[in-house]
mmCIF file of C-alpha atoms in Angstrom:
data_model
loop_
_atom_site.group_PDB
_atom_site.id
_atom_site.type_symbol
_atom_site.label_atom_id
_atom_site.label_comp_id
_atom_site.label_asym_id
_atom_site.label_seq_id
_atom_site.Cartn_x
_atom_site.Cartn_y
_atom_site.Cartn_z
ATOM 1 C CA UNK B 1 6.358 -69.340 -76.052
ATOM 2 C CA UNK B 2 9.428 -67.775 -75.075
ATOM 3 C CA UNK B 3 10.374 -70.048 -72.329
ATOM 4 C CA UNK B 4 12.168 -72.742 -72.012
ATOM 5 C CA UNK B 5 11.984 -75.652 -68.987
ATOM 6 C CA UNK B 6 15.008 -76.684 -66.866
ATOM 7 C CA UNK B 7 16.069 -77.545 -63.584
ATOM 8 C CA UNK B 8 16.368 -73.794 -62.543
ATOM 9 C CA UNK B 9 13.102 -73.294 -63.409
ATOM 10 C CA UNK B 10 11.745 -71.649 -66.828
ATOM 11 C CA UNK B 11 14.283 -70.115 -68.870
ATOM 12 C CA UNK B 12 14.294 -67.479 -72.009
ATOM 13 C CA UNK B 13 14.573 -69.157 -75.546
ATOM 14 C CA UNK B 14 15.346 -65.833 -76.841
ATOM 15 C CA UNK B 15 18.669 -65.429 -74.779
ATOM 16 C CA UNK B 16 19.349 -69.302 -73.524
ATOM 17 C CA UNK B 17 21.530 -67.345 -70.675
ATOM 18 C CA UNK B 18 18.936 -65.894 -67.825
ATOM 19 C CA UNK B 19 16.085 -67.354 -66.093
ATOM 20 C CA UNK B 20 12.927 -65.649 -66.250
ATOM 21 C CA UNK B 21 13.224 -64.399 -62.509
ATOM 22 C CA UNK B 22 16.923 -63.120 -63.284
ATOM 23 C CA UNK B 23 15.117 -61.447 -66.412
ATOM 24 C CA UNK B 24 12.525 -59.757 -63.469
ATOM 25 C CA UNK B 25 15.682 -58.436 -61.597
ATOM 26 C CA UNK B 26 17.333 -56.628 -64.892
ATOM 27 C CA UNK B 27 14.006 -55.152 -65.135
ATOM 28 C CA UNK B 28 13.791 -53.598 -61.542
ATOM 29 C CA UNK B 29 17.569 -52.767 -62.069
ATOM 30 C CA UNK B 30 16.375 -50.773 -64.939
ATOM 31 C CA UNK B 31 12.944 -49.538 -63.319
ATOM 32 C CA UNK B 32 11.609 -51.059 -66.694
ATOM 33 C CA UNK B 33 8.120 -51.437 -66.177
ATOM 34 C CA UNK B 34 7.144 -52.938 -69.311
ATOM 35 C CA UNK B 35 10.248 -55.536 -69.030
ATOM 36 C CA UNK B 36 9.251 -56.477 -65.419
ATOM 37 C CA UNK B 37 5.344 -57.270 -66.264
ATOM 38 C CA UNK B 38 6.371 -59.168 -69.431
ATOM 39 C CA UNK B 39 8.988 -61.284 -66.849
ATOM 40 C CA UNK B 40 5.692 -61.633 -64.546
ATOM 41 C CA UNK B 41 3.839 -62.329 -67.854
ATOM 42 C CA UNK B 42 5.748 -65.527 -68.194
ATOM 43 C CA UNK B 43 5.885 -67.037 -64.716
ATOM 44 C CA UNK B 44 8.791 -64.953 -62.951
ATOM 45 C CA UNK B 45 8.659 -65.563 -59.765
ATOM 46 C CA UNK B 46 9.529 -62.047 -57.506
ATOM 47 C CA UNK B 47 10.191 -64.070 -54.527
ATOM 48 C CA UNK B 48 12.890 -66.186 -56.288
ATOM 49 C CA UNK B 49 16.416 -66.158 -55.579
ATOM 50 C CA UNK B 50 17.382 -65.018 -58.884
ATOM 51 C CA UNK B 51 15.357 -62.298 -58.923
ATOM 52 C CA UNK B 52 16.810 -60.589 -55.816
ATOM 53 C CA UNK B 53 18.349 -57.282 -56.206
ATOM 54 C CA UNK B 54 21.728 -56.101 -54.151
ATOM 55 C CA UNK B 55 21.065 -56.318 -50.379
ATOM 56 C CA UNK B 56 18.063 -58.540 -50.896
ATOM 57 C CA UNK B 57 15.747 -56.363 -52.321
ATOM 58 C CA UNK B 58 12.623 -57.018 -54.186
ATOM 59 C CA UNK B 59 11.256 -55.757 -57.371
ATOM 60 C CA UNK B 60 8.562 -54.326 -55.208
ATOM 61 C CA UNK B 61 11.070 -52.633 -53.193
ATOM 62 C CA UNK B 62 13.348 -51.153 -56.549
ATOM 63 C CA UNK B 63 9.435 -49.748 -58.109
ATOM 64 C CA UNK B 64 8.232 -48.913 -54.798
ATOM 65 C CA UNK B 65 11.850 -46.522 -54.545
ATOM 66 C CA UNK B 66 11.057 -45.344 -58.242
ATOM 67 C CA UNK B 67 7.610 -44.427 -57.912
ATOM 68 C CA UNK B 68 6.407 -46.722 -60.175
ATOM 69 C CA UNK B 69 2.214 -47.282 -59.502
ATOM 70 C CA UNK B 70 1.815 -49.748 -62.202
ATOM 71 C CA UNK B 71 4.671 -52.228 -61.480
ATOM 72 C CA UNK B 72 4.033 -51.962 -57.610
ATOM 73 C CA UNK B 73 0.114 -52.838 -58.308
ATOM 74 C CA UNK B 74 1.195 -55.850 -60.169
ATOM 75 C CA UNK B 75 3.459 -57.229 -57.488
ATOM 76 C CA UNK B 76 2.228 -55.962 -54.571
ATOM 77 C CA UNK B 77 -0.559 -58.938 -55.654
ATOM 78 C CA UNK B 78 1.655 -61.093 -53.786
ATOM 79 C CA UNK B 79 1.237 -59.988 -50.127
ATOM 80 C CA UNK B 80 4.273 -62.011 -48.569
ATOM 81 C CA UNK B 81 5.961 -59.990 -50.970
ATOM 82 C CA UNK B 82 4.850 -56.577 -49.135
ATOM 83 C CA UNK B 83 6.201 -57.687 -45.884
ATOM 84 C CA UNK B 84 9.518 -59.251 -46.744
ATOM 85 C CA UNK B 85 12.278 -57.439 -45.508
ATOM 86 C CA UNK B 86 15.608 -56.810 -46.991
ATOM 87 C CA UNK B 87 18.805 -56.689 -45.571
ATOM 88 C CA UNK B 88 18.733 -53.789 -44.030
ATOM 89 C CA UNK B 89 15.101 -54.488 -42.166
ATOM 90 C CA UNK B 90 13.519 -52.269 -44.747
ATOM 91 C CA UNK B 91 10.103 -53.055 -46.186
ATOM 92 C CA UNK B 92 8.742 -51.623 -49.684
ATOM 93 C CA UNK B 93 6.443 -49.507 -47.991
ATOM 94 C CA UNK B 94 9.910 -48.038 -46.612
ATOM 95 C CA UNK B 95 11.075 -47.194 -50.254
ATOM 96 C CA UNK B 96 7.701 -45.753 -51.083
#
């Protein structure tokens, strides 16, 4: 496996520098579908701190504003993830 266990949680082996959920946020940064369901793959978490985009937004939110059916199927699994808002009271139905 890829992953490596430490106090933050599971971590990459192949880059010893992110966290799997910080690996999840690159992804949505990128809209990189493929990148975020291989972070999921491995136990990212999308509620996670590190995974948080700029003004608290989700990877749900950053697919949902791209268009992206196949990465919001995935994490729109996680229904406390539909309803959380980011800072600007904006859910990812909002960016849809």
């Amino acid at each position: 496996s890829a992953l490596l266990h430490s106090q933050r949680g599971p971590r990459c082996s192949k880059c010893h520098a992110k966290t799997v959920h910080e690996h999840l946020k690159v992804a949505a940064m990128h809209e990189d579908t493929g990148y975020a369901l291989a972070a999921l793959e491995v136990g990212a978490d999308p509620t996670a701190v590190q995974a948080m985009l700029p003004g608290r937004r989700t990877a749900l939110m950053a697919f949902a504003a791209a268009g992206d059916l196949r990465a919001c199927q995935r994490l729109a699994a996680d229904e406390a993830l539909c309803q959380r808002m980011d800072e600007f009271h904006s859910r990812a139905s909002d960016y849809a």
